[in-house]
Amino acid sequence: MTRKVKSIAVACLTLMLAACQTSKAEPTASVRGEATYLERIAVPPGAQLEVRLLDVSRADAPSETIGGVTLSSIGQPPYPFEIAYRPDQIVSSHQYVVQARLMHDGRLLFITDQAYPVITRGYPTEMQLVLKRVGAPPPASTPGADRDEHGCIPSAGYSWCAKEGKCVRPWELAKEKGFASTDEAFRAYCSVAL
């Protein structure tokens, strides 16, 4: 009888221990959306999109990856994605963002250049990501952005004339004042102050 009781006790303890063991919770929530870029260019075949869900709450520490997904051979945008995560990993007072980058053969082509907050603090779990091209040529300069030390705009044809005390167009001044429309004549006229 004691042997039978011991066997039952061991069986009960084994079942109780098995019930107490924690199993890794499967993801039951997700963040989803689409990633795209505005440039009208095609990505090379074999490009990959990496999208990560990050906890960025601590300013003095690297962000913590909560989840992520890598989409291979993605073709052309838009790129739908879904990142599964475990709700027990989310702390309501923390801040979470989604970041994405588009790579080809280890080379970064596009990346998100802003934070896309999600999940906590009233932020959604669905979003549209806009990726920016990396190493893109700088935009053409804004007209009038090339002012010199006097405030003259050379791209609009203006040069400083000390004699007039203002920015002028040399050919217009030459016609108005009656001197030859050459660089030498302009410099000779404008270098003499009143």
PDB file of N, CA, C and O in Angstrom, residues 71-129:
ATOM      1  N   LEU A  71      11.200  40.880 -45.149  1.00  0.00           N
ATOM      2  CA  LEU A  71      10.523  40.440 -46.370  1.00  0.00           C
ATOM      3  C   LEU A  71      11.550  40.360 -47.482  1.00  0.00           C
ATOM      4  O   LEU A  71      12.230  41.337 -47.776  1.00  0.00           O
ATOM      5  N   SER A  72      11.675  39.199 -48.102  1.00  0.00           N
ATOM      6  CA  SER A  72      12.678  38.984 -49.150  1.00  0.00           C
ATOM      7  C   SER A  72      12.050  39.072 -50.532  1.00  0.00           C
ATOM      8  O   SER A  72      10.860  38.799 -50.714  1.00  0.00           O
ATOM      9  N   SER A  73      12.873  39.417 -51.508  1.00  0.00           N
ATOM     10  CA  SER A  73      12.434  39.523 -52.907  1.00  0.00           C
ATOM     11  C   SER A  73      11.100  40.255 -52.995  1.00  0.00           C
ATOM     12  O   SER A  73      10.103  39.723 -53.460  1.00  0.00           O
ATOM     13  N   ILE A  74      11.120  41.487 -52.572  1.00  0.00           N
ATOM     14  CA  ILE A  74       9.888  42.232 -52.349  1.00  0.00           C
ATOM     15  C   ILE A  74       9.271  42.877 -53.581  1.00  0.00           C
ATOM     16  O   ILE A  74       8.130  43.276 -53.556  1.00  0.00           O
ATOM     17  N   GLY A  75      10.004  43.024 -54.659  1.00  0.00           N
ATOM     18  CA  GLY A  75       9.437  43.684 -55.827  1.00  0.00           C
ATOM     19  C   GLY A  75       9.335  45.180 -55.622  1.00  0.00           C
ATOM     20  O   GLY A  75      10.206  45.793 -55.035  1.00  0.00           O
ATOM     21  N   GLN A  76       8.227  45.748 -56.073  1.00  0.00           N
ATOM     22  CA  GLN A  76       8.057  47.202 -56.021  1.00  0.00           C
ATOM     23  C   GLN A  76       7.006  47.597 -54.984  1.00  0.00           C
ATOM     24  O   GLN A  76       6.160  46.794 -54.624  1.00  0.00           O
ATOM     25  N   PRO A  77       7.062  48.847 -54.468  1.00  0.00           N
ATOM     26  CA  PRO A  77       6.147  49.264 -53.406  1.00  0.00           C
ATOM     27  C   PRO A  77       4.705  49.372 -53.901  1.00  0.00           C
ATOM     28  O   PRO A  77       4.488  49.474 -55.095  1.00  0.00           O
ATOM     29  N   PRO A  78       3.765  49.408 -52.940  1.00  0.00           N
ATOM     30  CA  PRO A  78       3.921  49.383 -51.488  1.00  0.00           C
ATOM     31  C   PRO A  78       4.205  47.970 -50.984  1.00  0.00           C
ATOM     32  O   PRO A  78       3.879  46.990 -51.638  1.00  0.00           O
ATOM     33  N   TYR A  79       4.799  47.899 -49.766  1.00  0.00           N
ATOM     34  CA  TYR A  79       5.183  46.641 -49.154  1.00  0.00           C
ATOM     35  C   TYR A  79       4.354  46.418 -47.889  1.00  0.00           C
ATOM     36  O   TYR A  79       4.611  47.056 -46.870  1.00  0.00           O
ATOM     37  N   PRO A  80       3.360  45.534 -47.920  1.00  0.00           N
ATOM     38  CA  PRO A  80       2.600  45.260 -46.705  1.00  0.00           C
ATOM     39  C   PRO A  80       3.458  44.464 -45.719  1.00  0.00           C
ATOM     40  O   PRO A  80       4.255  43.617 -46.125  1.00  0.00           O
ATOM     41  N   PHE A  81       3.295  44.745 -44.419  1.00  0.00           N
ATOM     42  CA  PHE A  81       4.055  44.016 -43.398  1.00  0.00           C
ATOM     43  C   PHE A  81       3.179  43.797 -42.175  1.00  0.00           C
ATOM     44  O   PHE A  81       2.180  44.493 -41.973  1.00  0.00           O
ATOM     45  N   GLU A  82       3.566  42.819 -41.378  1.00  0.00           N
ATOM     46  CA  GLU A  82       2.912  42.555 -40.105  1.00  0.00           C
ATOM     47  C   GLU A  82       3.965  42.031 -39.144  1.00  0.00           C
ATOM     48  O   GLU A  82       4.699  41.099 -39.464  1.00  0.00           O
ATOM     49  N   ILE A  83       4.048  42.671 -37.972  1.00  0.00           N
ATOM     50  CA  ILE A  83       5.012  42.271 -36.942  1.00  0.00           C
ATOM     51  C   ILE A  83       4.221  41.730 -35.755  1.00  0.00           C
ATOM     52  O   ILE A  83       3.449  42.451 -35.126  1.00  0.00           O
ATOM     53  N   ALA A  84       4.408  40.446 -35.462  1.00  0.00           N
ATOM     54  CA  ALA A  84       3.747  39.833 -34.317  1.00  0.00           C
ATOM     55  C   ALA A  84       4.561  40.117 -33.053  1.00  0.00           C
ATOM     56  O   ALA A  84       5.787  40.166 -33.098  1.00  0.00           O
ATOM     57  N   TYR A  85       3.858  40.313 -31.941  1.00  0.00           N
ATOM     58  CA  TYR A  85       4.531  40.516 -30.654  1.00  0.00           C
ATOM     59  C   TYR A  85       3.652  39.942 -29.552  1.00  0.00           C
ATOM     60  O   TYR A  85       2.454  39.700 -29.743  1.00  0.00           O
ATOM     61  N   ARG A  86       4.251  39.729 -28.406  1.00  0.00           N
ATOM     62  CA  ARG A  86       3.527  39.239 -27.234  1.00  0.00           C
ATOM     63  C   ARG A  86       3.061  40.431 -26.413  1.00  0.00           C
ATOM     64  O   ARG A  86       3.875  41.268 -26.017  1.00  0.00           O
ATOM     65  N   PRO A  87       1.782  40.547 -26.127  1.00  0.00           N
ATOM     66  CA  PRO A  87       1.279  41.682 -25.339  1.00  0.00           C
ATOM     67  C   PRO A  87       1.947  41.800 -23.974  1.00  0.00           C
ATOM     68  O   PRO A  87       2.056  42.905 -23.445  1.00  0.00           O
ATOM     69  N   ASP A  88       2.416  40.685 -23.403  1.00  0.00           N
ATOM     70  CA  ASP A  88       3.054  40.776 -22.087  1.00  0.00           C
ATOM     71  C   ASP A  88       4.411  41.477 -22.148  1.00  0.00           C
ATOM     72  O   ASP A  88       4.973  41.820 -21.119  1.00  0.00           O
ATOM     73  N   GLN A  89       4.932  41.743 -23.354  1.00  0.00           N
ATOM     74  CA  GLN A  89       6.185  42.486 -23.503  1.00  0.00           C
ATOM     75  C   GLN A  89       5.953  43.998 -23.467  1.00  0.00           C
ATOM     76  O   GLN A  89       6.894  44.766 -23.369  1.00  0.00           O
ATOM     77  N   ILE A  90       4.710  44.425 -23.596  1.00  0.00           N
ATOM     78  CA  ILE A  90       4.379  45.844 -23.702  1.00  0.00           C
ATOM     79  C   ILE A  90       4.118  46.432 -22.319  1.00  0.00           C
ATOM     80  O   ILE A  90       3.311  45.909 -21.551  1.00  0.00           O
ATOM     81  N   VAL A  91       4.804  47.528 -22.038  1.00  0.00           N
ATOM     82  CA  VAL A  91       4.622  48.268 -20.791  1.00  0.00           C
ATOM     83  C   VAL A  91       3.904  49.562 -21.166  1.00  0.00           C
ATOM     84  O   VAL A  91       4.391  50.324 -22.013  1.00  0.00           O
ATOM     85  N   SER A  92       2.763  49.806 -20.543  1.00  0.00           N
ATOM     86  CA  SER A  92       1.913  50.930 -20.961  1.00  0.00           C
ATOM     87  C   SER A  92       2.600  52.291 -20.870  1.00  0.00           C
ATOM     88  O   SER A  92       2.270  53.209 -21.610  1.00  0.00           O
ATOM     89  N   SER A  93       3.572  52.441 -19.989  1.00  0.00           N
ATOM     90  CA  SER A  93       4.255  53.730 -19.853  1.00  0.00           C
ATOM     91  C   SER A  93       5.444  53.878 -20.808  1.00  0.00           C
ATOM     92  O   SER A  93       6.067  54.934 -20.855  1.00  0.00           O
ATOM     93  N   HIS A  94       5.754  52.840 -21.571  1.00  0.00           N
ATOM     94  CA  HIS A  94       6.877  52.910 -22.508  1.00  0.00           C
ATOM     95  C   HIS A  94       6.417  53.432 -23.866  1.00  0.00           C
ATOM     96  O   HIS A  94       5.230  53.476 -24.164  1.00  0.00           O
ATOM     97  N   GLN A  95       7.402  53.813 -24.677  1.00  0.00           N
ATOM     98  CA  GLN A  95       7.125  54.302 -26.025  1.00  0.00           C
ATOM     99  C   GLN A  95       7.681  53.304 -27.035  1.00  0.00           C
ATOM    100  O   GLN A  95       8.839  52.886 -26.937  1.00  0.00           O
ATOM    101  N   TYR A  96       6.864  52.967 -28.030  1.00  0.00           N
ATOM    102  CA  TYR A  96       7.240  51.992 -29.044  1.00  0.00           C
ATOM    103  C   TYR A  96       7.141  52.634 -30.422  1.00  0.00           C
ATOM    104  O   TYR A  96       6.239  53.440 -30.674  1.00  0.00           O
ATOM    105  N   VAL A  97       8.083  52.305 -31.298  1.00  0.00           N
ATOM    106  CA  VAL A  97       8.086  52.843 -32.655  1.00  0.00           C
ATOM    107  C   VAL A  97       8.361  51.710 -33.640  1.00  0.00           C
ATOM    108  O   VAL A  97       8.890  50.661 -33.278  1.00  0.00           O
ATOM    109  N   VAL A  98       7.996  51.966 -34.882  1.00  0.00           N
ATOM    110  CA  VAL A  98       8.309  51.047 -35.974  1.00  0.00           C
ATOM    111  C   VAL A  98       9.320  51.747 -36.876  1.00  0.00           C
ATOM    112  O   VAL A  98       9.164  52.915 -37.206  1.00  0.00           O
ATOM    113  N   GLN A  99      10.376  51.035 -37.218  1.00  0.00           N
ATOM    114  CA  GLN A  99      11.388  51.537 -38.152  1.00  0.00           C
ATOM    115  C   GLN A  99      11.551  50.527 -39.266  1.00  0.00           C
ATOM    116  O   GLN A  99      11.372  49.320 -39.062  1.00  0.00           O
ATOM    117  N   ALA A 100      11.920  51.004 -40.444  1.00  0.00           N
ATOM    118  CA  ALA A 100      12.103  50.114 -41.587  1.00  0.00           C
ATOM    119  C   ALA A 100      13.322  50.534 -42.388  1.00  0.00           C
ATOM    120  O   ALA A 100      13.716  51.701 -42.380  1.00  0.00           O
ATOM    121  N   ARG A 101      13.904  49.545 -43.067  1.00  0.00           N
ATOM    122  CA  ARG A 101      14.996  49.842 -43.998  1.00  0.00           C
ATOM    123  C   ARG A 101      14.948  48.838 -45.136  1.00  0.00           C
ATOM    124  O   ARG A 101      14.597  47.676 -44.951  1.00  0.00           O
ATOM    125  N   LEU A 102      15.275  49.329 -46.312  1.00  0.00           N
ATOM    126  CA  LEU A 102      15.274  48.522 -47.520  1.00  0.00           C
ATOM    127  C   LEU A 102      16.722  48.320 -47.941  1.00  0.00           C
ATOM    128  O   LEU A 102      17.454  49.291 -48.120  1.00  0.00           O
ATOM    129  N   MET A 103      17.125  47.058 -48.066  1.00  0.00           N
ATOM    130  CA  MET A 103      18.523  46.715 -48.347  1.00  0.00           C
ATOM    131  C   MET A 103      18.626  45.898 -49.630  1.00  0.00           C
ATOM    132  O   MET A 103      17.677  45.202 -50.012  1.00  0.00           O
ATOM    133  N   HIS A 104      19.812  45.951 -50.229  1.00  0.00           N
ATOM    134  CA  HIS A 104      20.128  45.059 -51.353  1.00  0.00           C
ATOM    135  C   HIS A 104      21.603  44.697 -51.269  1.00  0.00           C
ATOM    136  O   HIS A 104      22.461  45.577 -51.265  1.00  0.00           O
ATOM    137  N   ASP A 105      21.862  43.415 -51.162  1.00  0.00           N
ATOM    138  CA  ASP A 105      23.248  42.912 -51.057  1.00  0.00           C
ATOM    139  C   ASP A 105      24.027  43.625 -49.953  1.00  0.00           C
ATOM    140  O   ASP A 105      25.180  44.020 -50.147  1.00  0.00           O
ATOM    141  N   GLY A 106      23.399  43.843 -48.807  1.00  0.00           N
ATOM    142  CA  GLY A 106      24.068  44.471 -47.671  1.00  0.00           C
ATOM    143  C   GLY A 106      24.188  45.982 -47.768  1.00  0.00           C
ATOM    144  O   GLY A 106      24.736  46.622 -46.883  1.00  0.00           O
ATOM    145  N   ARG A 107      23.676  46.567 -48.833  1.00  0.00           N
ATOM    146  CA  ARG A 107      23.752  48.021 -49.019  1.00  0.00           C
ATOM    147  C   ARG A 107      22.398  48.642 -48.716  1.00  0.00           C
ATOM    148  O   ARG A 107      21.363  48.197 -49.211  1.00  0.00           O
ATOM    149  N   LEU A 108      22.406  49.687 -47.885  1.00  0.00           N
ATOM    150  CA  LEU A 108      21.189  50.387 -47.508  1.00  0.00           C
ATOM    151  C   LEU A 108      20.730  51.266 -48.663  1.00  0.00           C
ATOM    152  O   LEU A 108      21.475  52.108 -49.149  1.00  0.00           O
ATOM    153  N   LEU A 109      19.466  51.074 -49.088  1.00  0.00           N
ATOM    154  CA  LEU A 109      18.914  51.872 -50.181  1.00  0.00           C
ATOM    155  C   LEU A 109      17.934  52.935 -49.670  1.00  0.00           C
ATOM    156  O   LEU A 109      17.973  54.081 -50.107  1.00  0.00           O
ATOM    157  N   PHE A 110      17.033  52.528 -48.760  1.00  0.00           N
ATOM    158  CA  PHE A 110      16.016  53.414 -48.212  1.00  0.00           C
ATOM    159  C   PHE A 110      15.880  53.149 -46.722  1.00  0.00           C
ATOM    160  O   PHE A 110      16.138  52.029 -46.262  1.00  0.00           O
ATOM    161  N   ILE A 111      15.442  54.165 -45.976  1.00  0.00           N
ATOM    162  CA  ILE A 111      15.257  54.021 -44.534  1.00  0.00           C
ATOM    163  C   ILE A 111      14.182  54.999 -44.063  1.00  0.00           C
ATOM    164  O   ILE A 111      13.982  56.042 -44.695  1.00  0.00           O
ATOM    165  N   THR A 112      13.509  54.664 -42.973  1.00  0.00           N
ATOM    166  CA  THR A 112      12.594  55.635 -42.373  1.00  0.00           C
ATOM    167  C   THR A 112      13.443  56.691 -41.679  1.00  0.00           C
ATOM    168  O   THR A 112      14.412  56.369 -41.008  1.00  0.00           O
ATOM    169  N   ASP A 113      13.087  57.946 -41.851  1.00  0.00           N
ATOM    170  CA  ASP A 113      13.874  59.025 -41.249  1.00  0.00           C
ATOM    171  C   ASP A 113      13.109  59.741 -40.145  1.00  0.00           C
ATOM    172  O   ASP A 113      13.498  60.814 -39.706  1.00  0.00           O
ATOM    173  N   GLN A 114      12.018  59.147 -39.708  1.00  0.00           N
ATOM    174  CA  GLN A 114      11.259  59.701 -38.602  1.00  0.00           C
ATOM    175  C   GLN A 114      10.707  58.558 -37.770  1.00  0.00           C
ATOM    176  O   GLN A 114      10.683  57.415 -38.222  1.00  0.00           O
ATOM    177  N   ALA A 115      10.284  58.877 -36.560  1.00  0.00           N
ATOM    178  CA  ALA A 115       9.701  57.869 -35.670  1.00  0.00           C
ATOM    179  C   ALA A 115       8.237  57.668 -36.039  1.00  0.00           C
ATOM    180  O   ALA A 115       7.521  58.629 -36.318  1.00  0.00           O
ATOM    181  N   TYR A 116       7.802  56.423 -36.040  1.00  0.00           N
ATOM    182  CA  TYR A 116       6.404  56.070 -36.247  1.00  0.00           C
ATOM    183  C   TYR A 116       5.911  55.406 -34.970  1.00  0.00           C
ATOM    184  O   TYR A 116       6.018  54.197 -34.802  1.00  0.00           O
ATOM    185  N   PRO A 117       5.379  56.208 -34.009  1.00  0.00           N
ATOM    186  CA  PRO A 117       4.965  55.648 -32.728  1.00  0.00           C
ATOM    187  C   PRO A 117       3.751  54.726 -32.874  1.00  0.00           C
ATOM    188  O   PRO A 117       2.865  54.983 -33.692  1.00  0.00           O
ATOM    189  N   VAL A 118       3.725  53.665 -32.069  1.00  0.00           N
ATOM    190  CA  VAL A 118       2.642  52.684 -32.103  1.00  0.00           C
ATOM    191  C   VAL A 118       2.297  52.192 -30.699  1.00  0.00           C
ATOM    192  O   VAL A 118       3.053  52.400 -29.753  1.00  0.00           O
ATOM    193  N   ILE A 119       1.170  51.535 -30.590  1.00  0.00           N
ATOM    194  CA  ILE A 119       0.672  50.736 -29.468  1.00  0.00           C
ATOM    195  C   ILE A 119       0.264  51.539 -28.240  1.00  0.00           C
ATOM    196  O   ILE A 119      -0.897  51.539 -27.869  1.00  0.00           O
ATOM    197  N   THR A 120       1.185  52.190 -27.553  1.00  0.00           N
ATOM    198  CA  THR A 120       0.859  52.862 -26.287  1.00  0.00           C
ATOM    199  C   THR A 120       0.570  54.341 -26.515  1.00  0.00           C
ATOM    200  O   THR A 120       0.800  54.881 -27.594  1.00  0.00           O
ATOM    201  N   ARG A 121       0.088  54.992 -25.472  1.00  0.00           N
ATOM    202  CA  ARG A 121      -0.178  56.438 -25.472  1.00  0.00           C
ATOM    203  C   ARG A 121      -1.175  56.872 -26.549  1.00  0.00           C
ATOM    204  O   ARG A 121      -1.083  57.956 -27.116  1.00  0.00           O
ATOM    205  N   GLY A 122      -2.074  55.958 -26.880  1.00  0.00           N
ATOM    206  CA  GLY A 122      -3.111  56.268 -27.855  1.00  0.00           C
ATOM    207  C   GLY A 122      -2.693  56.123 -29.306  1.00  0.00           C
ATOM    208  O   GLY A 122      -3.454  56.459 -30.208  1.00  0.00           O
ATOM    209  N   TYR A 123      -1.487  55.645 -29.565  1.00  0.00           N
ATOM    210  CA  TYR A 123      -1.032  55.476 -30.949  1.00  0.00           C
ATOM    211  C   TYR A 123      -1.615  54.194 -31.541  1.00  0.00           C
ATOM    212  O   TYR A 123      -1.877  53.229 -30.826  1.00  0.00           O
ATOM    213  N   PRO A 124      -1.790  54.151 -32.864  1.00  0.00           N
ATOM    214  CA  PRO A 124      -2.429  53.000 -33.507  1.00  0.00           C
ATOM    215  C   PRO A 124      -1.495  51.793 -33.639  1.00  0.00           C
ATOM    216  O   PRO A 124      -0.311  51.877 -33.330  1.00  0.00           O
ATOM    217  N   THR A 125      -2.053  50.706 -34.121  1.00  0.00           N
ATOM    218  CA  THR A 125      -1.253  49.518 -34.431  1.00  0.00           C
ATOM    219  C   THR A 125      -1.185  49.309 -35.939  1.00  0.00           C
ATOM    220  O   THR A 125      -0.660  48.304 -36.400  1.00  0.00           O
ATOM    221  N   GLU A 126      -1.707  50.260 -36.703  1.00  0.00           N
ATOM    222  CA  GLU A 126      -1.591  50.228 -38.165  1.00  0.00           C
ATOM    223  C   GLU A 126      -1.021  51.567 -38.623  1.00  0.00           C
ATOM    224  O   GLU A 126      -1.390  52.604 -38.096  1.00  0.00           O
ATOM    225  N   MET A 127      -0.111  51.507 -39.605  1.00  0.00           N
ATOM    226  CA  MET A 127       0.502  52.742 -40.073  1.00  0.00           C
ATOM    227  C   MET A 127       1.026  52.611 -41.505  1.00  0.00           C
ATOM    228  O   MET A 127       1.151  51.513 -42.016  1.00  0.00           O
ATOM    229  N   GLN A 128       1.289  53.779 -42.083  1.00  0.00           N
ATOM    230  CA  GLN A 128       1.909  53.888 -43.400  1.00  0.00           C
ATOM    231  C   GLN A 128       3.307  54.455 -43.197  1.00  0.00           C
ATOM    232  O   GLN A 128       3.446  55.559 -42.685  1.00  0.00           O
ATOM    233  N   LEU A 129       4.324  53.710 -43.570  1.00  0.00           N
ATOM    234  CA  LEU A 129       5.704  54.177 -43.437  1.00  0.00           C
ATOM    235  C   LEU A 129       6.167  54.751 -44.763  1.00  0.00           C
ATOM    236  O   LEU A 129       5.919  54.162 -45.819  1.00  0.00           O
TER     237      LEU A 129
END
